[in-house]
Coordinates of C-alpha atoms in Angstrom, one line a residue:
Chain A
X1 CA -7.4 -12.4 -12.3
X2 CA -4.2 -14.0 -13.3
X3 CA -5.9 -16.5 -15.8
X4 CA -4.4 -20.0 -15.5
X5 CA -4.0 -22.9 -18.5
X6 CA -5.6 -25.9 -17.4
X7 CA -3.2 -28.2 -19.0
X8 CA -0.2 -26.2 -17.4
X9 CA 0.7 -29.0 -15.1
X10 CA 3.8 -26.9 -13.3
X11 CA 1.0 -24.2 -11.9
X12 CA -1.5 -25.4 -8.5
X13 CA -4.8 -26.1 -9.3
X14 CA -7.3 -23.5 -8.1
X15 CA -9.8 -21.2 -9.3
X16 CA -9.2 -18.0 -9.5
X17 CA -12.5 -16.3 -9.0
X18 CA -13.0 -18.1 -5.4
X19 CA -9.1 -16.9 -4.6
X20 CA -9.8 -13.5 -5.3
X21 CA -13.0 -13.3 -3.5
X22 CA -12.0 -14.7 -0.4
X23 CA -8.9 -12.0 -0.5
X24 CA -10.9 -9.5 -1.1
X25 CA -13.6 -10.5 1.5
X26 CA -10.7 -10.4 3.9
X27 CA -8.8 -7.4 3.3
X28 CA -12.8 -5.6 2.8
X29 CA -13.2 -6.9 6.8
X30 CA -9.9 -5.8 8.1
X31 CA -9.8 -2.4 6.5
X32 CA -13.5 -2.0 7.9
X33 CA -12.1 -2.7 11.5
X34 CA -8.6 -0.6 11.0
X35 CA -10.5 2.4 9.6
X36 CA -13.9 2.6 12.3
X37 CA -14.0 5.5 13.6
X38 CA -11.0 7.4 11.6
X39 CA -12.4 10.8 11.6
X40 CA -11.5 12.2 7.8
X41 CA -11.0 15.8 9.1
X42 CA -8.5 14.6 11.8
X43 CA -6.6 12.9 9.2
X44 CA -6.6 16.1 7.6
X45 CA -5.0 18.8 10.7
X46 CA -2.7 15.9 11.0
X47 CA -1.2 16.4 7.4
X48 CA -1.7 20.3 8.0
X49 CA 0.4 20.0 11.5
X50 CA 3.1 17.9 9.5
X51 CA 3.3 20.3 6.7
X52 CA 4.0 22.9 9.8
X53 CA 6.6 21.1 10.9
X54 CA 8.9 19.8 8.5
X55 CA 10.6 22.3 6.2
X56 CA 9.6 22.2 2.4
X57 CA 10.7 19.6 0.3
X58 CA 12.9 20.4 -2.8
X59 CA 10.6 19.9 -5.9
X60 CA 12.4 19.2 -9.9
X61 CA 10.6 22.0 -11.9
X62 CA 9.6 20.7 -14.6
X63 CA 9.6 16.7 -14.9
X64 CA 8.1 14.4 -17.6
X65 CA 6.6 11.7 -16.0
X66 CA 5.3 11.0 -12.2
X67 CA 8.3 9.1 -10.8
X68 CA 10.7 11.9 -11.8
X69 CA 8.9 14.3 -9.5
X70 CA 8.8 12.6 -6.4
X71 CA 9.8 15.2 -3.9
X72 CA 12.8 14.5 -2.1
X73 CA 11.8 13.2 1.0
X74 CA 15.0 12.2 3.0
X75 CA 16.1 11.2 6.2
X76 CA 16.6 15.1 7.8
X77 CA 12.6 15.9 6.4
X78 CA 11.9 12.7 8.0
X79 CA 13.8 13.3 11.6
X80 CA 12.4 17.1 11.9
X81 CA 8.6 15.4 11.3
X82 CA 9.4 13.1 13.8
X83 CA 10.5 15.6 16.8
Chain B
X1 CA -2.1 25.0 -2.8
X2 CA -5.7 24.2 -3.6
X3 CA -6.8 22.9 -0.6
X4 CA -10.4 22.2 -1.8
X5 CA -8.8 19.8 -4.8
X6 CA -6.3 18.0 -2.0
X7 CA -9.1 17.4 0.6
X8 CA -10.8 15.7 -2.3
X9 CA -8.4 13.9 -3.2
X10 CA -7.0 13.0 0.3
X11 CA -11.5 11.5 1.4
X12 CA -11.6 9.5 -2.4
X13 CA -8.1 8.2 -1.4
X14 CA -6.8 7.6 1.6
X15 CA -8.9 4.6 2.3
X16 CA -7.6 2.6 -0.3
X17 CA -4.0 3.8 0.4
X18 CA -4.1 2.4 3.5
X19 CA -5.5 -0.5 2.3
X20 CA -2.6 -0.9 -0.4
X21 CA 0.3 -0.2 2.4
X22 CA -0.8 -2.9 4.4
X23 CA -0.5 -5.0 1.7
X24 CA 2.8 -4.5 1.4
X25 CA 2.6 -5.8 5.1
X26 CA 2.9 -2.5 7.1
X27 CA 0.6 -3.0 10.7
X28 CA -2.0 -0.1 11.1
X29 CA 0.2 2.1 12.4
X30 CA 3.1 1.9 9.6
X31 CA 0.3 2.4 7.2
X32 CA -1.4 5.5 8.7
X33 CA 1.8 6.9 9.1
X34 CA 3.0 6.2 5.4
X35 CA -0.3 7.3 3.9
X36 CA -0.4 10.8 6.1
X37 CA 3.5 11.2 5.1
X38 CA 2.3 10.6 1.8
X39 CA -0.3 12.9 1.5
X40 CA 1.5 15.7 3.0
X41 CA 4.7 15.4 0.7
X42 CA 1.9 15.5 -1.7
X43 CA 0.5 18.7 -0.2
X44 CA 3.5 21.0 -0.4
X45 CA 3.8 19.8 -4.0
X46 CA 0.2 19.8 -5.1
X47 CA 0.0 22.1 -7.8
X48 CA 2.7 20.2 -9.5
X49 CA 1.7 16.7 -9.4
X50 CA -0.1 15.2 -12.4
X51 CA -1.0 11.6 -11.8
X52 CA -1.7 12.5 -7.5
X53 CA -3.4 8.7 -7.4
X54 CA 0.1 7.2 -9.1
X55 CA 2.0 9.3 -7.2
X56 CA 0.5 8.8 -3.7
X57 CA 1.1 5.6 -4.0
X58 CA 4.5 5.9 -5.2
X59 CA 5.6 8.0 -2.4
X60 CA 3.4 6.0 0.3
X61 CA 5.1 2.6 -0.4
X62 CA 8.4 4.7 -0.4
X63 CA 7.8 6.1 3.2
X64 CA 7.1 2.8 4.6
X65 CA 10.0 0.8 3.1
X66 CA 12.4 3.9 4.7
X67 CA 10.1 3.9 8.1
X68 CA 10.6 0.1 8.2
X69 CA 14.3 0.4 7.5
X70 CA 14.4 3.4 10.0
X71 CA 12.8 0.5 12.9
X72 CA 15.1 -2.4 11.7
X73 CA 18.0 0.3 12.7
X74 CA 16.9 2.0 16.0
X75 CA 17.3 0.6 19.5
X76 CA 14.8 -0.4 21.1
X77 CA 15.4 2.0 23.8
X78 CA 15.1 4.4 21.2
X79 CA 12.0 3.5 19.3
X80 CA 10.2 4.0 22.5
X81 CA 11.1 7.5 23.0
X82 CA 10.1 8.2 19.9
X83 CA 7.1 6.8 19.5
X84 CA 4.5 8.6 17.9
X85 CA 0.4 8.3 18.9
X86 CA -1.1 6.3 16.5
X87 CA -4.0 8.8 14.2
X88 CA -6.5 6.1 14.4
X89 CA -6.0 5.4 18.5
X90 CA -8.5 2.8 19.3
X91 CA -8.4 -0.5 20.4
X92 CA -6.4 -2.4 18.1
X93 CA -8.5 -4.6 15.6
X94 CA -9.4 -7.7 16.5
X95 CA -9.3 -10.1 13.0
X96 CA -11.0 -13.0 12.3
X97 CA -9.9 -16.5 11.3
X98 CA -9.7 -15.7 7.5
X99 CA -8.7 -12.2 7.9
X100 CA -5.6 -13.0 10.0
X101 CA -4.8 -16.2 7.5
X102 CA -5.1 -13.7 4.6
X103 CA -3.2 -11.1 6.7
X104 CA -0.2 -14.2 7.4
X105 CA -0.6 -15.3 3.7
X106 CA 0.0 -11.8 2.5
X107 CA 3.1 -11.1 4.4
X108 CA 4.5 -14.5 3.7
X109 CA 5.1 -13.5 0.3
X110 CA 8.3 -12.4 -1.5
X111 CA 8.3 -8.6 -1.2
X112 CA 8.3 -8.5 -4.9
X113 CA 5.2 -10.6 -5.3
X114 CA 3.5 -8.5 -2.3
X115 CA 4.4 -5.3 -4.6
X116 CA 3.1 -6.2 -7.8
X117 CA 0.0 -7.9 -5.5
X118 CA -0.8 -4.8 -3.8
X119 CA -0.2 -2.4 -7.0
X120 CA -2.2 -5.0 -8.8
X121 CA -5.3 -4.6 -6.5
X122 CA -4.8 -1.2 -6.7
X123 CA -6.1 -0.6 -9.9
X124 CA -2.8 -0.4 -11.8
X125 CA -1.9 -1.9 -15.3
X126 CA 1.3 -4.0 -15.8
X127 CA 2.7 -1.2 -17.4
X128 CA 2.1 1.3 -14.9
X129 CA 3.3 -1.0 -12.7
X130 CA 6.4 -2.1 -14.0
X131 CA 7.0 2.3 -14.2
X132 CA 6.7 2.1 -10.3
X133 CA 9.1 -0.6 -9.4
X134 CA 11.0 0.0 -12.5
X135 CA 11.0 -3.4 -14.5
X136 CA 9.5 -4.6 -17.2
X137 CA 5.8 -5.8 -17.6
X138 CA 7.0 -9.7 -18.2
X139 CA 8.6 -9.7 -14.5
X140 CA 5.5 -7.9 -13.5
X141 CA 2.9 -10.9 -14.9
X142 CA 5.7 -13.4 -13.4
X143 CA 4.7 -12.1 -10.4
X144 CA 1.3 -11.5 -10.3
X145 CA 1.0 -15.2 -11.5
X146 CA 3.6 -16.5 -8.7
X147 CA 1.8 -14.1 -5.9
X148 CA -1.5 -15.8 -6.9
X149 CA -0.4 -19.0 -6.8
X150 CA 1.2 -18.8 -3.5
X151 CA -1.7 -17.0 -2.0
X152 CA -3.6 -20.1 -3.5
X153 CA -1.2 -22.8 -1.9
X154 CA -1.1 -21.1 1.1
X155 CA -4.6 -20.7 2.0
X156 CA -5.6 -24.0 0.7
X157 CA -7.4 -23.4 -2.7
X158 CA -8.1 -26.0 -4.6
X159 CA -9.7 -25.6 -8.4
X160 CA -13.1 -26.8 -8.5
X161 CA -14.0 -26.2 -12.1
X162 CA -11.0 -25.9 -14.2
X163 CA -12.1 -27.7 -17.8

């Protein structure tokens, strides 16, 4: 992934291919064991029920780019959600 | 809103939201609870997002940095009175040897590093990347080559075929 130099003597010697498999072996096994059972539509009434209960975020109108319309979700949006 | 677009979004998604907040190094809980916060910021603002996939997972790293910093703050007294039911409320997952030293690897990283990892994974270039955490693309490639590296060291790596 990262493509190392092998006469870059300052970096660890390891092969990239075999790193990247054995992360993604692992993180493939441990979101298989956090998500059994997660039942999509639950997921979904839960959003619904939180939409319910939180009052609407202030939205910029009309913002260039996807960072600049992040709604604002403070603290206070946070605390009602969480009551 | 359209829901049907949303719910689309939310089943092609959420899995590999959760996925990318517990890379930052968020338990199963934090990251369920990111990701749903996530996706319903996302659905009281759904007709004007444009990228939802770069903003999802804007807004779900966001919500777990400020739920973090909201636990660092709170009592313990108090975090138990508000504790919330986790959404996926099973057992809690048992991991394997190379799971858990991925899992110890992973959050033993500079939070920078576990960033640029996680975005990395994620699908996103060094230049969307470096839009998200607001830097440039050099620091990002610093850090996806010192993340590796460390991942390497740490879980014992060693080249076998380098020439």
């Amino acid at each position: 992934m990262t493509g190392h130099h092998p006469d870059d003597a300052s970096r660890p010697d390891y092969d990239d291919a075999e790193l990247d498999e054995l992360l993604a072996t692992a993180m493939d096994g441990i979101l298989a064991k956090l998500e059994a059972g997660f039942d999509p539509d639950t997921g979904l009434a839960d959003i619904y029920a939180r939409c319910a209960a939180a009052p609407a975020p202030s939205i910029p109108g009309h913002a260039p780019g996807p960072r600049s319309h992040l709604p604002a979700a403070g603290p206070a949006a946070a605390t009602a959600r969480a009551g | 809103v359209s829901e049907v677009g949303f719910e689309d979004v939310y089943r092609a998604e959420r899995s590999g939201l959760v996925r990318f907040v517990i890379s930052l190094g968020a338990s199963q809980h934090e990251a369920d609870d990111a990701v749903q916060e996530a996706f319903a910021l996302a659905y009281t603002a759904w007709d004007t997002i444009r990228e939802p996939r770069a903003w999802l997972h804007a807004v779900a790293m966001r919500q777990y940095y400020r739920a973090d910093a909201r636990t660092r703050e709170t009592p313990i007294g108090d975090r138990l009175a508000g504790y919330a039911e986790p959404l996926n409320s099973g057992d809690i997952a048992v991991f394997n040897d190379l799971e858990q030293r991925v899992r110890d690897a992973v959050a033993a990283l500079p939070a920078r590093q576990r960033q640029v990892r996680a975005l990395t994974v994620a699908g996103f270039t060094a230049a969307q990347i470096a839009r998200q955490l607001g830097c440039d693309q050099a620091a990002v490639r610093q850090n996806q080559v010192r993340g590796h590296d460390n991942l390497a060291r740490q879980l014992g790596i060693d080249r076998r075929h380098p020439k």
